[in-house]
């Protein structure tokens, strides 16, 4: 057994602090291990790193972190809820989310046209304006396409005031974004009021994501929360196997979640459980950090600043081959 190494208070980089935390206990160690695993992934020559993004991360102020991870190629594929992408578009158009409070009369907020996301506020009227902007854009898109293609078409047409956007960064960096439950968001609301000539075929999402997995020598996953993004990335291993391909399961896995496994939900289920499905390689380097992502993600991302390794995009799917 190795001894616990108490952390000394001294001037140090965040990366050095996390590496020290990896030698302590409880969730501090788990966060340190998450950093170590992310570093190991970045050292691999041929790996595709998937990120699953759920929860209200953009309203909570995590938007520029995800954009930075995309532009610096710390992730290769993003699978997100539609809500995070809508809120990203909201801010890209110049609107804001505001510091609020969870101790408030919500009916008074309703009367004032203010929407609450725990202790973050936003104006309903501004959301509606974004709905109409998106509806106008969507009305000009035609065809049957995956959510990735659909979001790329929106990115092409979006006149943004802030290019430090998840959607714009992904489009300019050739990082695909998938939203398999895109209708469950204000993007779905905007589509419902558009003169729609486009059909988003989420079965194409399954095919494209599986193709990326099949064409990857190795895969790693980083889950911020759980839900649909987590399951969608996980199930690509199963789909590939059913199609007759030899896949080994994700070989690196990080999850940051506040959910626990005892209640049977996917957001809290462990990677060990994923091994039983063949989604995670039994020898995978894996860690589950039980922590609010708005705490863990800023710390991890700032620790990555010192990682200078240049990564080459290796994502391959229909219509694209690097």
Coordinates of C-alpha atoms in Angstrom, one line a residue:
X1 CA 0.0 0.0 0.0
X2 CA 1.1 3.6 -0.7
X3 CA 0.7 6.2 2.0
X4 CA -1.6 9.1 1.7
X5 CA 0.5 12.2 1.0
X6 CA -0.9 15.3 2.8
X7 CA -1.0 18.4 0.6
X8 CA 1.5 21.1 1.5
X9 CA 0.2 24.7 1.2
X10 CA 2.7 26.3 -1.2
X11 CA 2.7 28.2 -4.5
X12 CA 1.8 25.7 -7.2
X13 CA 0.1 25.4 -10.6
X14 CA -3.5 24.0 -10.6
X15 CA -2.1 21.0 -12.5
X16 CA 0.4 20.4 -9.7
X17 CA -2.4 20.7 -7.1
X18 CA -4.5 18.1 -8.9
X19 CA -1.6 15.7 -9.2
X20 CA -1.1 16.1 -5.4
X21 CA -4.8 15.6 -4.8
X22 CA -4.6 12.3 -6.6
X23 CA -2.5 11.1 -3.6
X24 CA -5.1 12.1 -1.0
X25 CA -8.6 10.7 -0.2
X26 CA -12.3 10.8 -1.1
X27 CA -13.5 13.0 -4.0
X28 CA -10.3 15.1 -3.9
X29 CA -8.4 12.0 -5.0
X30 CA -11.1 11.2 -7.7
X31 CA -10.7 14.7 -9.2
X32 CA -7.0 14.3 -9.2
X33 CA -7.4 10.9 -10.9
X34 CA -9.7 12.4 -13.5
X35 CA -6.9 14.9 -14.4
X36 CA -4.4 12.1 -14.7
X37 CA -6.7 10.1 -17.0
X38 CA -7.4 13.1 -19.2
X39 CA -3.6 13.6 -19.5
X40 CA -3.2 9.9 -20.5
X41 CA -5.8 10.3 -23.2
X42 CA -4.1 13.4 -24.6
X43 CA -0.8 11.4 -24.8
X44 CA -2.3 8.8 -27.0
X45 CA -1.5 9.1 -30.7
X46 CA -4.7 7.6 -32.1
X47 CA -7.7 8.1 -29.8
X48 CA -11.1 9.8 -30.2
X49 CA -12.2 11.6 -27.1
X50 CA -16.0 12.0 -26.7
X51 CA -17.6 14.4 -24.3
X52 CA -21.2 14.1 -23.1
X53 CA -22.6 17.4 -21.9
X54 CA -25.9 17.4 -19.9
X55 CA -27.4 19.7 -17.3
X56 CA -27.7 23.5 -17.5
X57 CA -23.9 24.0 -17.9
X58 CA -24.2 27.0 -20.2
X59 CA -26.5 29.1 -18.0
X60 CA -24.2 28.2 -15.1
X61 CA -21.2 29.8 -16.9
X62 CA -19.4 26.8 -18.3
X63 CA -19.9 27.8 -22.0
X64 CA -16.4 29.3 -22.7
X65 CA -14.8 26.3 -21.0
X66 CA -16.4 23.9 -23.5
X67 CA -15.5 26.2 -26.4
X68 CA -11.9 26.3 -25.2
X69 CA -11.8 22.5 -24.9
X70 CA -13.1 22.3 -28.5
X71 CA -10.7 24.8 -30.0
X72 CA -7.7 23.3 -28.2
X73 CA -8.7 19.8 -29.3
X74 CA -9.0 18.4 -25.8
X75 CA -12.1 16.7 -27.1
X76 CA -13.0 15.4 -30.6
X77 CA -16.7 14.9 -30.5
X78 CA -19.4 16.6 -28.4
X79 CA -22.8 15.0 -27.6
X80 CA -25.0 17.6 -25.8
X81 CA -28.5 18.2 -24.7
X82 CA -30.3 20.6 -27.0
X83 CA -30.8 23.0 -24.1
X84 CA -27.0 23.6 -23.7
X85 CA -26.8 24.4 -27.4
X86 CA -29.8 26.7 -27.3
X87 CA -28.4 28.6 -24.3
X88 CA -25.1 28.8 -26.1
X89 CA -26.8 30.4 -29.1
X90 CA -28.6 32.7 -26.8
X91 CA -25.3 34.1 -25.5
X92 CA -23.7 34.0 -28.9
X93 CA -26.4 36.4 -30.1
X94 CA -25.5 38.9 -27.3
X95 CA -28.1 37.9 -24.7
X96 CA -27.1 37.0 -21.1
X97 CA -28.0 34.8 -18.2
X98 CA -28.0 36.6 -14.9
X99 CA -26.9 36.1 -11.3
X100 CA -30.1 35.4 -9.3
X101 CA -31.1 33.5 -6.2
X102 CA -32.9 30.3 -5.3
X103 CA -34.6 32.1 -2.4
X104 CA -37.3 34.0 -4.2
X105 CA -41.0 34.2 -4.9
X106 CA -41.2 32.3 -8.2
X107 CA -44.7 33.6 -9.0
X108 CA -43.3 37.1 -8.8
X109 CA -40.6 36.1 -11.3
X110 CA -43.3 34.6 -13.6
X111 CA -45.2 37.9 -13.5
X112 CA -42.0 39.8 -14.4
X113 CA -41.1 37.4 -17.3
X114 CA -38.1 36.0 -15.5
X115 CA -37.2 32.3 -15.8
X116 CA -35.2 30.7 -13.0
X117 CA -32.5 27.9 -13.3
X118 CA -31.7 27.4 -9.6
X119 CA -29.8 30.6 -8.8
X120 CA -29.5 31.9 -12.4
X121 CA -32.1 34.1 -14.1
X122 CA -33.0 34.8 -17.7
X123 CA -35.6 36.9 -19.5
X124 CA -38.4 34.9 -21.2
X125 CA -38.8 37.7 -23.8
X126 CA -35.1 37.3 -24.8
X127 CA -35.6 33.5 -25.1
X128 CA -38.6 34.1 -27.3
X129 CA -36.5 36.4 -29.5
X130 CA -33.9 33.7 -30.0
X131 CA -36.7 31.2 -30.7
X132 CA -37.8 33.5 -33.6
X133 CA -34.2 33.9 -34.9
X134 CA -33.8 30.2 -34.9
X135 CA -37.2 29.6 -36.5
X136 CA -36.2 32.0 -39.4
X137 CA -32.9 30.1 -39.9
X138 CA -34.6 26.7 -39.7
X139 CA -37.1 27.8 -42.3
X140 CA -34.2 28.1 -44.8
X141 CA -32.8 24.6 -44.2
X142 CA -34.1 21.8 -46.4
X143 CA -33.5 18.0 -46.4
X144 CA -33.2 15.0 -44.2
X145 CA -30.2 15.2 -42.0
X146 CA -28.6 14.1 -38.7
X147 CA -28.6 16.5 -35.8
X148 CA -24.9 17.1 -36.5
X149 CA -25.7 18.3 -40.0
X150 CA -28.6 20.3 -38.8
X151 CA -26.5 22.2 -36.2
X152 CA -23.8 22.8 -38.8
X153 CA -26.4 24.4 -41.1
X154 CA -27.5 26.6 -38.2
X155 CA -23.9 27.5 -37.4
X156 CA -23.4 28.5 -41.1
X157 CA -26.3 30.9 -41.0
X158 CA -26.0 32.3 -37.4
X159 CA -25.0 36.0 -37.3
X160 CA -23.3 36.0 -33.9
X161 CA -21.9 38.8 -31.7
X162 CA -19.8 36.5 -29.7
X163 CA -17.7 33.9 -31.6
X164 CA -16.5 32.3 -28.3
X165 CA -19.4 29.9 -28.7
X166 CA -19.7 26.1 -28.4
X167 CA -21.6 25.9 -31.7
X168 CA -19.3 28.3 -33.6
X169 CA -16.1 26.9 -32.1
X170 CA -17.2 23.3 -33.1
X171 CA -18.1 24.4 -36.7
X172 CA -14.8 26.3 -37.2
X173 CA -12.8 23.5 -35.6
X174 CA -14.5 20.6 -37.4
X175 CA -15.6 19.1 -34.2
X176 CA -19.0 17.4 -34.6
X177 CA -21.8 18.1 -32.2
X178 CA -24.7 15.6 -31.8
X179 CA -28.0 16.4 -30.1
X180 CA -29.9 13.1 -30.1
X181 CA -32.8 14.6 -28.1
X182 CA -32.7 18.0 -29.8
X183 CA -36.5 18.3 -29.8
X184 CA -36.4 18.4 -26.0
X185 CA -35.2 22.0 -26.0
X186 CA -36.0 25.5 -27.2
X187 CA -34.4 24.4 -30.5
X188 CA -37.4 22.0 -30.8
X189 CA -39.7 24.9 -29.9
X190 CA -38.2 27.1 -32.6
X191 CA -38.6 24.2 -35.1
X192 CA -42.3 23.9 -34.2
X193 CA -42.9 27.5 -35.3
X194 CA -40.7 27.5 -38.4
X195 CA -41.9 26.9 -41.9
X196 CA -40.1 23.7 -41.8
X197 CA -38.6 21.9 -44.8
X198 CA -36.0 20.0 -42.8
X199 CA -36.3 16.7 -41.0
X200 CA -33.8 15.8 -38.3
X201 CA -33.3 12.1 -38.5
X202 CA -31.8 11.1 -35.2
X203 CA -31.3 7.5 -36.5
X204 CA -28.6 9.0 -38.7
X205 CA -27.0 10.2 -35.4
X206 CA -26.8 6.6 -34.3
X207 CA -25.2 5.6 -37.6
X208 CA -22.7 8.5 -37.7
X209 CA -21.6 8.2 -34.1
X210 CA -21.2 4.4 -34.5
X211 CA -19.1 5.1 -37.6
X212 CA -16.8 7.3 -35.6
X213 CA -16.4 4.6 -33.0
X214 CA -15.7 1.9 -35.6
X215 CA -13.1 4.1 -37.3
X216 CA -11.3 4.9 -34.1
X217 CA -8.3 2.9 -32.9
X218 CA -9.2 3.8 -29.3
X219 CA -11.9 5.8 -27.6
X220 CA -12.2 7.7 -24.4
X221 CA -15.2 9.4 -22.8
X222 CA -15.7 12.4 -20.5
X223 CA -19.2 12.7 -19.1
X224 CA -20.4 16.0 -17.6
X225 CA -23.5 14.6 -15.8
X226 CA -25.3 11.8 -17.5
X227 CA -28.7 11.4 -19.2
X228 CA -29.1 11.1 -23.0
X229 CA -25.6 12.3 -23.9
X230 CA -24.0 9.6 -21.8
X231 CA -26.2 6.8 -23.0
X232 CA -25.9 7.9 -26.6
X233 CA -22.1 7.7 -26.5
X234 CA -22.2 4.4 -24.5
X235 CA -24.6 2.6 -26.9
X236 CA -22.4 3.2 -29.9
X237 CA -20.3 0.3 -28.7
X238 CA -23.3 -2.0 -28.6
X239 CA -24.5 -0.8 -32.1
X240 CA -21.0 -1.4 -33.6
X241 CA -21.0 -4.9 -32.1
X242 CA -24.4 -5.7 -33.4
X243 CA -23.2 -4.7 -36.9
X244 CA -20.4 -7.2 -36.7
X245 CA -17.5 -5.0 -35.8
X246 CA -14.9 -5.9 -33.2
X247 CA -14.9 -3.1 -30.6
X248 CA -13.3 -3.3 -27.2
X249 CA -15.3 -0.7 -25.2
X250 CA -14.1 2.7 -24.2
X251 CA -10.6 2.5 -22.8
X252 CA -10.6 5.7 -20.9
X253 CA -13.6 7.0 -18.9
X254 CA -14.3 10.1 -16.7
X255 CA -17.6 11.1 -15.3
X256 CA -18.4 14.1 -13.1
X257 CA -21.8 13.7 -11.6
X258 CA -23.9 14.3 -8.4
X259 CA -26.0 11.3 -9.0
X260 CA -25.5 7.9 -7.3
X261 CA -26.1 4.4 -8.6
X262 CA -28.5 3.0 -5.9
X263 CA -31.6 4.2 -7.7
X264 CA -30.9 2.6 -11.1
X265 CA -30.6 5.7 -13.2
X266 CA -28.0 6.0 -15.9
X267 CA -26.7 9.3 -14.7
X268 CA -25.4 7.7 -11.6
X269 CA -24.5 4.3 -12.8
X270 CA -20.8 3.3 -12.4
X271 CA -18.4 2.5 -15.2
X272 CA -18.1 -1.0 -13.6
X273 CA -21.8 -1.5 -14.5
X274 CA -20.9 -0.3 -18.1
X275 CA -18.4 -3.1 -18.3
X276 CA -21.2 -5.6 -17.9
X277 CA -22.8 -4.2 -21.1
X278 CA -19.5 -4.1 -23.0
X279 CA -19.7 -0.3 -23.2
X280 CA -16.5 0.1 -21.1
X281 CA -13.4 -2.0 -21.6
X282 CA -12.8 -4.1 -18.5
X283 CA -9.2 -2.8 -18.3
X284 CA -10.2 0.8 -18.9
X285 CA -8.6 3.6 -16.9
X286 CA -11.8 5.0 -15.3
X287 CA -13.0 7.3 -12.5
X288 CA -16.3 8.7 -11.3
X289 CA -16.1 12.0 -9.5
X290 CA -19.1 12.7 -7.3
X291 CA -19.0 16.5 -7.5
X292 CA -20.9 19.5 -9.0
X293 CA -19.5 19.9 -12.5
X294 CA -19.5 23.7 -12.0
X295 CA -16.7 23.1 -9.4
X296 CA -14.8 20.3 -11.1
X297 CA -14.8 21.4 -14.7
X298 CA -13.2 24.9 -14.2
X299 CA -10.5 23.3 -12.1
X300 CA -9.7 20.5 -14.6
X301 CA -9.8 22.8 -17.6
X302 CA -7.4 25.3 -16.0
X303 CA -5.0 22.5 -15.2
X304 CA -5.0 21.5 -18.9
X305 CA -3.6 24.9 -19.9
X306 CA -0.1 23.7 -19.5
X307 CA -0.6 20.7 -21.9
X308 CA 1.0 21.8 -25.1
X309 CA 0.6 18.6 -27.2
X310 CA -0.8 19.3 -30.6
X311 CA -3.5 16.8 -31.5
X312 CA -4.6 15.9 -35.0
X313 CA -8.3 15.5 -35.7
X314 CA -9.1 11.8 -36.4
X315 CA -12.9 11.9 -36.5
X316 CA -14.3 10.0 -39.5
X317 CA -17.9 9.7 -40.5
X318 CA -20.0 9.8 -43.7
X319 CA -19.0 12.8 -45.8
X320 CA -15.8 13.3 -44.0
X321 CA -12.4 11.5 -44.0
X322 CA -9.3 13.0 -42.5

